[in-house]
């Protein structure tokens, strides 16, 4: 039976840059860049990016409540750095 990894161990691994799912991470980085471009240009965010934004907001809530998600502390830090809105307006 598989057991969940303690949050402390997850945080230690992430603090040294451990990437849990490289394919997901690469896609996440690409999508974040697309999001940043639309925000910088002031253009409307396409539907697929709106869904991505909602997923990030949902995962952030889960992460804040101690649930595991692919959204790690570095991702959160990067998104906070661009002024990402964690609560849907």
mmCIF file of C-alpha atoms in Angstrom:
data_model
loop_
_atom_site.group_PDB
_atom_site.id
_atom_site.type_symbol
_atom_site.label_atom_id
_atom_site.label_comp_id
_atom_site.label_asym_id
_atom_site.label_seq_id
_atom_site.Cartn_x
_atom_site.Cartn_y
_atom_site.Cartn_z
ATOM 1 C CA UNK A 1 0.000 0.000 0.000
ATOM 2 C CA UNK A 2 1.393 3.373 -1.046
ATOM 3 C CA UNK A 3 1.662 6.054 1.621
ATOM 4 C CA UNK A 4 1.630 9.792 1.089
ATOM 5 C CA UNK A 5 4.974 11.519 1.445
ATOM 6 C CA UNK A 6 5.127 13.872 4.424
ATOM 7 C CA UNK A 7 4.742 17.555 3.482
ATOM 8 C CA UNK A 8 8.108 18.349 5.090
ATOM 9 C CA UNK A 9 9.903 15.923 2.766
ATOM 10 C CA UNK A 10 8.090 17.343 -0.258
ATOM 11 C CA UNK A 11 9.117 20.863 0.727
ATOM 12 C CA UNK A 12 12.750 19.813 1.207
ATOM 13 C CA UNK A 13 12.858 18.229 -2.241
ATOM 14 C CA UNK A 14 11.205 21.236 -3.844
ATOM 15 C CA UNK A 15 13.576 23.609 -2.037
ATOM 16 C CA UNK A 16 16.448 22.087 -4.007
ATOM 17 C CA UNK A 17 14.544 22.331 -7.288
ATOM 18 C CA UNK A 18 13.112 18.831 -7.542
ATOM 19 C CA UNK A 19 10.577 18.611 -10.381
ATOM 20 C CA UNK A 20 7.927 15.939 -9.858
ATOM 21 C CA UNK A 21 6.626 15.711 -13.409
ATOM 22 C CA UNK A 22 8.902 17.216 -16.057
ATOM 23 C CA UNK A 23 6.332 17.065 -18.871
ATOM 24 C CA UNK A 24 3.749 18.860 -16.761
ATOM 25 C CA UNK A 25 6.330 21.402 -15.648
ATOM 26 C CA UNK A 26 7.454 22.179 -19.201
ATOM 27 C CA UNK A 27 3.850 22.658 -20.305
ATOM 28 C CA UNK A 28 3.162 24.796 -17.227
ATOM 29 C CA UNK A 29 6.137 27.069 -17.996
ATOM 30 C CA UNK A 30 5.031 27.454 -21.626
ATOM 31 C CA UNK A 31 1.453 28.262 -20.597
ATOM 32 C CA UNK A 32 2.634 30.751 -17.976
ATOM 33 C CA UNK A 33 4.661 32.539 -20.663
ATOM 34 C CA UNK A 34 1.559 32.722 -22.870
ATOM 35 C CA UNK A 35 -0.435 34.073 -19.927
ATOM 36 C CA UNK A 36 2.229 36.712 -19.184
ATOM 37 C CA UNK A 37 2.240 37.783 -22.850
ATOM 38 C CA UNK A 38 -1.524 38.314 -22.878
ATOM 39 C CA UNK A 39 -1.370 40.225 -19.595
ATOM 40 C CA UNK A 40 1.481 42.434 -20.851
ATOM 41 C CA UNK A 41 -0.283 43.105 -24.165
ATOM 42 C CA UNK A 42 -3.567 43.816 -22.413
ATOM 43 C CA UNK A 43 -5.326 41.380 -24.726
ATOM 44 C CA UNK A 44 -8.209 39.135 -23.773
ATOM 45 C CA UNK A 45 -7.217 35.792 -22.346
ATOM 46 C CA UNK A 46 -8.363 32.912 -24.583
ATOM 47 C CA UNK A 47 -10.640 30.228 -23.165
ATOM 48 C CA UNK A 48 -7.874 27.638 -22.797
ATOM 49 C CA UNK A 49 -5.851 30.099 -20.712
ATOM 50 C CA UNK A 50 -8.891 31.006 -18.616
ATOM 51 C CA UNK A 51 -9.286 27.327 -17.776
ATOM 52 C CA UNK A 52 -5.583 27.147 -16.915
ATOM 53 C CA UNK A 53 -5.963 30.175 -14.612
ATOM 54 C CA UNK A 54 -8.914 28.521 -12.863
ATOM 55 C CA UNK A 55 -6.861 25.340 -12.411
ATOM 56 C CA UNK A 56 -3.999 27.326 -10.842
ATOM 57 C CA UNK A 57 -6.420 29.049 -8.474
ATOM 58 C CA UNK A 58 -7.986 25.722 -7.510
ATOM 59 C CA UNK A 59 -4.597 24.048 -6.996
ATOM 60 C CA UNK A 60 -3.424 27.006 -4.915
ATOM 61 C CA UNK A 61 -6.402 26.594 -2.580
ATOM 62 C CA UNK A 62 -5.621 22.890 -2.256
ATOM 63 C CA UNK A 63 -1.942 23.610 -1.616
ATOM 64 C CA UNK A 64 -2.798 26.187 1.033
ATOM 65 C CA UNK A 65 -4.991 23.627 2.793
ATOM 66 C CA UNK A 66 -2.129 21.105 2.817
ATOM 67 C CA UNK A 67 -3.283 18.938 -0.083
ATOM 68 C CA UNK A 68 -0.717 17.807 -2.669
ATOM 69 C CA UNK A 69 -0.849 19.341 -6.165
ATOM 70 C CA UNK A 70 1.620 19.889 -8.984
ATOM 71 C CA UNK A 71 1.754 23.546 -8.012
ATOM 72 C CA UNK A 72 4.941 23.916 -5.987
ATOM 73 C CA UNK A 73 6.406 26.781 -3.979
ATOM 74 C CA UNK A 74 8.599 27.996 -6.871
ATOM 75 C CA UNK A 75 5.599 28.135 -9.191
ATOM 76 C CA UNK A 76 3.581 30.019 -6.599
ATOM 77 C CA UNK A 77 6.455 32.444 -6.036
ATOM 78 C CA UNK A 78 6.805 33.074 -9.771
ATOM 79 C CA UNK A 79 3.084 33.682 -10.170
ATOM 80 C CA UNK A 80 2.978 36.012 -7.172
ATOM 81 C CA UNK A 81 5.864 37.898 -8.783
ATOM 82 C CA UNK A 82 3.717 38.743 -11.808
ATOM 83 C CA UNK A 83 0.727 39.719 -9.702
ATOM 84 C CA UNK A 84 -1.336 36.598 -10.419
ATOM 85 C CA UNK A 85 -4.808 36.823 -8.883
ATOM 86 C CA UNK A 86 -5.309 33.754 -6.702
ATOM 87 C CA UNK A 87 -8.944 34.478 -6.017
ATOM 88 C CA UNK A 88 -11.264 34.656 -9.009
ATOM 89 C CA UNK A 89 -12.703 38.133 -9.443
#
